Amino acid sequence: MTRAKKNIPPGQKSDFTGEKAEWLDSFKDTILGAGRDEIRAEYTDIANRFVLRYGYDLPFSDNVVGDPTLNPPVIPVAVTEEEKTRREEIRATLRTKLSNWYRTRYRNKKANGAALKQILGAMQGMAGNAQRPRRKAVLAMYWKLHYEERVKPAFDAMWANTKDSVPITMRVSMMQDYVRSCWEAESEEFKKGVEDQCSRVHEEAMKKWRAGRLGESFTAEEYNDALESMEDVVIPLADALAESVFSDTAEGAISKMWAQFDHLGFTATEASITRYGNAFFTTPEQVHLSRKGPVFAQGLIAISLGNPY
């Protein structure tokens, strides 16, 4: 069984587990709050703290028993060039391992593409914004309507006579060529009927598509029910969108990472969300949502009311 089927992340086993992992995890807020130019200095600082806490001689993959601060390591002054070089190499390797460890857990969040696609697809279907129907090609319509009766018997007979002399992989291409030749041999009147059928099918599909886009009219009670259940859709959607911009929660997208990696995009999206809230909800409704909703909604209300948060 592969690592993926066992739900094991790729790569080798982590060097930091147990007490060391708990200690490194205490710097999570510092790592998430650091900007692109600050994060390198943070990695270096944590590596130096790591050495002071665990010493130079503890292998990275080994763990400690109990509280290491009760028995701190003795780190004598490096008096030889060899010892200085050894310690520099250890710190460099440690810093690389620490940066990879933090990036894997906190800074490189993978988008949950399946969840995002499912949510957006459902919302698109509810909004009636499904993809515009395409007009089927005439030859494809001919194949769909008349292959069984007008083409298949003759082709099966031809294939029975030639299948022993040609590879089986040739059957599909031979079938396509034979259907095309049969279509070209049809009368102009027959072809005109198939073309008209294509147009009628496409027109019917377009009517349904346009009707779906217009949507239905709802009563005030139905709108109120939709408003009450809005969190069931908005919160998963906001979290899915947050994951798609390298953050694990909607709150993190607002307060932590997205704003630092893409300030212009974040500002534009923030303004768009604010305009949406002001356009579709009254101030009392916004306050109501903010009181019962997550920090994501509270931030929206604060912005829309002109209050920085």
XYZ file of C-alpha atoms in Angstrom:
309
model
C 0.000 0.000 0.000
C 1.348 3.417 -0.933
C 2.015 6.280 1.487
C -0.903 8.237 0.045
C -3.358 5.384 0.708
C -2.052 5.122 4.266
C -2.659 8.859 4.690
C 1.046 9.422 5.398
C 2.472 12.739 4.179
C 5.295 12.545 1.629
C 8.905 12.925 2.664
C 10.998 11.445 5.442
C 9.945 11.236 9.070
C 10.096 14.536 10.950
C 13.211 15.253 13.013
C 11.163 17.200 15.553
C 8.684 15.211 17.633
C 7.529 15.038 21.219
C 8.792 17.825 23.476
C 10.811 19.434 20.684
C 7.753 19.653 18.434
C 5.688 21.182 21.260
C 8.393 23.775 21.911
C 8.698 24.680 18.228
C 4.920 24.891 17.964
C 4.939 27.614 20.637
C 6.401 29.951 17.972
C 3.456 29.390 15.612
C 2.006 32.885 16.024
C 5.427 34.430 15.477
C 5.929 32.471 12.258
C 2.458 33.240 10.914
C 2.757 36.926 11.780
C 6.173 37.380 10.173
C 6.326 39.019 6.769
C 8.362 37.809 3.818
C 11.404 39.891 4.831
C 11.108 39.055 8.539
C 10.698 35.300 8.363
C 14.362 34.585 7.639
C 15.475 36.362 10.796
C 12.822 34.459 12.774
C 14.149 31.105 11.525
C 17.685 32.104 12.533
C 16.547 33.278 15.963
C 14.636 30.051 16.648
C 17.647 27.993 15.542
C 19.855 29.879 18.022
C 17.285 29.352 20.784
C 17.138 25.652 19.871
C 20.897 25.303 20.332
C 20.813 27.041 23.717
C 17.955 24.771 24.826
C 19.207 21.407 23.515
C 22.901 21.939 22.827
C 25.039 21.056 19.822
C 25.508 17.349 20.532
C 21.884 16.134 20.624
C 21.052 14.459 17.282
C 18.133 16.112 15.551
C 16.100 12.891 15.459
C 16.576 12.183 19.195
C 14.166 13.510 21.781
C 14.622 14.631 25.366
C 13.074 13.284 28.549
C 11.396 15.772 30.845
C 11.925 19.520 30.887
C 15.280 20.411 29.270
C 15.394 23.733 31.146
C 15.908 21.851 34.429
C 19.179 20.427 33.110
C 20.423 22.854 30.449
C 23.276 21.753 28.205
C 26.797 22.915 28.932
C 28.138 24.789 25.915
C 31.812 25.664 26.381
C 33.433 28.397 24.348
C 34.631 27.117 20.983
C 38.390 27.544 21.161
C 39.444 25.694 18.013
C 38.654 26.444 14.399
C 37.409 22.895 13.920
C 34.861 23.314 16.712
C 33.719 26.676 15.350
C 33.257 25.161 11.902
C 31.348 22.190 13.340
C 28.953 24.439 15.219
C 28.361 26.666 12.199
C 27.507 23.625 10.095
C 25.127 22.328 12.779
C 23.359 25.692 13.014
C 23.052 25.938 9.224
C 21.590 22.429 8.953
C 19.305 23.065 11.918
C 18.000 26.317 10.431
C 17.203 24.566 7.142
C 15.349 21.773 8.926
C 13.425 24.246 11.073
C 12.389 26.389 8.113
C 11.182 23.322 6.212
C 9.301 22.105 9.290
C 7.500 25.424 9.758
C 6.750 25.931 6.066
C 5.266 22.460 5.779
C 2.927 22.969 8.726
C 2.001 26.618 8.736
C 3.017 28.491 5.595
C 2.414 26.089 2.704
C -1.279 25.281 3.053
C -2.600 23.289 0.117
C -5.935 24.300 -1.306
C -8.716 21.818 -0.801
C -9.581 21.797 -4.481
C -12.290 19.165 -4.258
C -14.190 20.969 -1.501
C -13.842 24.332 -3.206
C -15.011 22.951 -6.537
C -17.987 21.239 -4.906
C -19.081 24.381 -3.050
C -18.667 26.691 -6.023
C -20.407 24.203 -8.302
C -23.372 23.964 -5.960
C -23.637 27.735 -5.675
C -23.337 28.108 -9.435
C -26.133 25.603 -9.940
C -28.367 27.370 -7.421
C -27.702 30.682 -9.133
C -28.610 29.258 -12.537
C -25.242 30.225 -13.961
C -24.435 26.835 -15.454
C -22.249 26.743 -18.515
C -23.932 27.951 -21.696
C -25.160 24.976 -23.773
C -23.149 24.276 -26.901
C -24.616 23.398 -30.263
C -23.887 19.790 -31.115
C -21.969 19.224 -34.344
C -24.052 17.914 -37.243
C -21.963 14.766 -37.623
C -22.250 14.092 -33.889
C -26.032 14.470 -34.085
C -26.130 12.111 -37.087
C -24.097 9.576 -35.144
C -26.377 9.885 -32.104
C -29.676 9.587 -34.018
C -28.946 7.241 -36.901
C -25.890 5.130 -36.130
C -27.790 2.096 -34.821
C -30.165 1.855 -37.793
C -28.340 3.320 -40.798
C -24.651 2.656 -40.106
C -24.007 -0.107 -37.572
C -25.305 -3.150 -39.521
C -23.155 -2.377 -42.569
C -20.107 -1.522 -40.497
C -20.375 -4.704 -38.396
C -20.443 -6.753 -41.580
C -17.405 -4.937 -42.947
C -15.524 -5.344 -39.671
C -16.289 -9.072 -39.542
C -14.549 -9.478 -42.900
C -11.479 -7.409 -41.999
C -10.911 -7.896 -38.265
C -8.508 -10.803 -38.809
C -6.237 -8.736 -41.041
C -6.033 -5.495 -39.005
C -5.255 -4.851 -35.322
C -8.161 -4.317 -32.958
C -6.928 -0.788 -32.253
C -7.944 0.189 -35.792
C -11.640 -0.429 -35.157
C -12.465 3.005 -33.717
C -10.717 4.961 -36.451
C -12.332 2.758 -39.117
C -15.735 3.347 -37.530
C -15.231 7.121 -37.554
C -14.194 7.108 -41.200
C -17.139 4.897 -42.142
C -19.682 7.116 -40.337
C -18.269 10.166 -42.098
C -18.503 8.458 -45.490
C -22.106 7.445 -44.782
C -22.951 11.033 -43.841
C -21.440 12.368 -47.040
C -23.489 9.856 -49.046
C -26.804 11.030 -47.530
C -29.154 13.237 -49.551
C -29.212 17.003 -49.106
C -32.760 16.847 -47.804
C -31.763 14.337 -45.132
C -28.752 16.441 -44.109
C -30.984 19.503 -43.844
C -33.274 17.592 -41.447
C -30.349 16.659 -39.181
C -29.101 20.253 -39.167
C -32.574 21.489 -38.209
C -32.647 18.926 -35.410
C -29.348 20.312 -34.090
C -30.782 23.824 -34.097
C -33.983 22.797 -32.296
C -32.128 20.900 -29.580
C -29.786 23.833 -29.033
C -32.630 26.350 -28.873
C -34.468 24.289 -26.259
C -31.329 23.985 -24.169
C -30.729 27.741 -24.425
C -34.285 28.475 -23.267
C -33.788 26.337 -20.169
C -30.420 27.948 -19.518
C -31.809 31.486 -19.786
C -34.745 30.588 -17.541
C -32.332 29.233 -14.960
C -30.297 32.432 -15.020
C -33.364 34.575 -14.434
C -34.230 32.501 -11.387
C -37.474 32.364 -9.473
C -39.114 35.069 -7.418
C -39.056 34.422 -3.678
C -41.285 35.649 -0.887
C -40.049 37.724 2.041
C -40.286 34.670 4.295
C -38.132 32.634 1.923
C -35.520 35.387 1.807
C -35.522 35.526 5.614
C -35.039 31.755 5.849
C -32.162 32.002 3.375
C -30.590 34.746 5.481
C -30.871 32.652 8.643
C -29.190 29.653 6.980
C -26.603 31.742 5.173
C -23.797 30.644 7.498
C -24.173 27.042 6.344
C -22.922 28.115 2.917
C -20.842 31.226 3.568
C -18.562 29.803 6.254
C -17.489 26.668 4.278
C -17.080 28.831 1.175
C -14.958 31.376 3.029
C -12.775 28.625 4.503
C -12.355 26.967 1.102
C -11.402 30.281 -0.474
C -9.009 30.957 2.387
C -7.268 27.634 1.802
C -6.907 28.494 -1.874
C -4.803 31.538 -0.913
C -2.440 29.625 1.402
C -4.256 29.978 4.695
C -6.104 27.362 6.693
C -9.033 29.428 7.996
C -11.022 32.452 6.945
C -9.840 34.280 10.046
C -6.254 33.543 9.085
C -6.858 34.911 5.597
C -7.952 38.246 7.055
C -5.492 38.703 9.906
C -2.422 36.774 8.897
C -1.093 35.540 5.627
C -3.057 36.634 2.574
C -2.757 40.322 3.413
C 1.018 39.966 3.623
C 1.559 37.885 0.503
C -0.853 39.793 -1.753
C -1.698 43.141 -0.229
C -3.277 44.606 -3.375
C -5.388 41.511 -4.040
C -6.449 41.295 -0.414
C -7.447 44.964 -0.332
C -9.471 44.640 -3.535
C -11.263 41.535 -2.260
C -11.912 43.168 1.100
C -13.499 46.160 -0.626
C -15.573 43.858 -2.856
C -16.910 41.916 0.133
C -17.758 45.171 1.885
C -19.668 46.444 -1.142
C -21.557 43.162 -1.332
C -22.546 43.364 2.329
C -23.691 46.959 2.013
C -25.661 46.232 -1.158
C -27.579 43.171 0.028
C -27.934 43.654 3.802
C -29.185 46.516 5.916
C -27.095 47.729 8.845
C -29.268 45.884 11.429
C -28.954 42.677 9.395
C -25.183 43.090 9.224
C -24.981 43.649 12.970
C -27.187 40.590 13.503
C -24.900 38.443 11.365
C -21.772 39.763 13.046
C -23.112 38.922 16.512
C -23.888 35.327 15.637
C -21.198 34.771 13.029
C -17.428 34.217 13.029
C -14.650 36.794 13.118
C -14.903 36.924 9.331
C -18.365 38.535 9.610
C -17.316 40.783 12.483
C -14.504 42.191 10.395
C -16.925 42.799 7.519
C -19.266 44.799 9.761
C -16.418 46.816 11.235
C -15.190 47.775 7.784
C -18.653 48.581 6.441
C -19.370 50.852 9.428
C -16.097 52.690 8.946
C -14.491 51.396 12.148
C -10.974 49.955 11.922
C -10.421 46.754 13.804
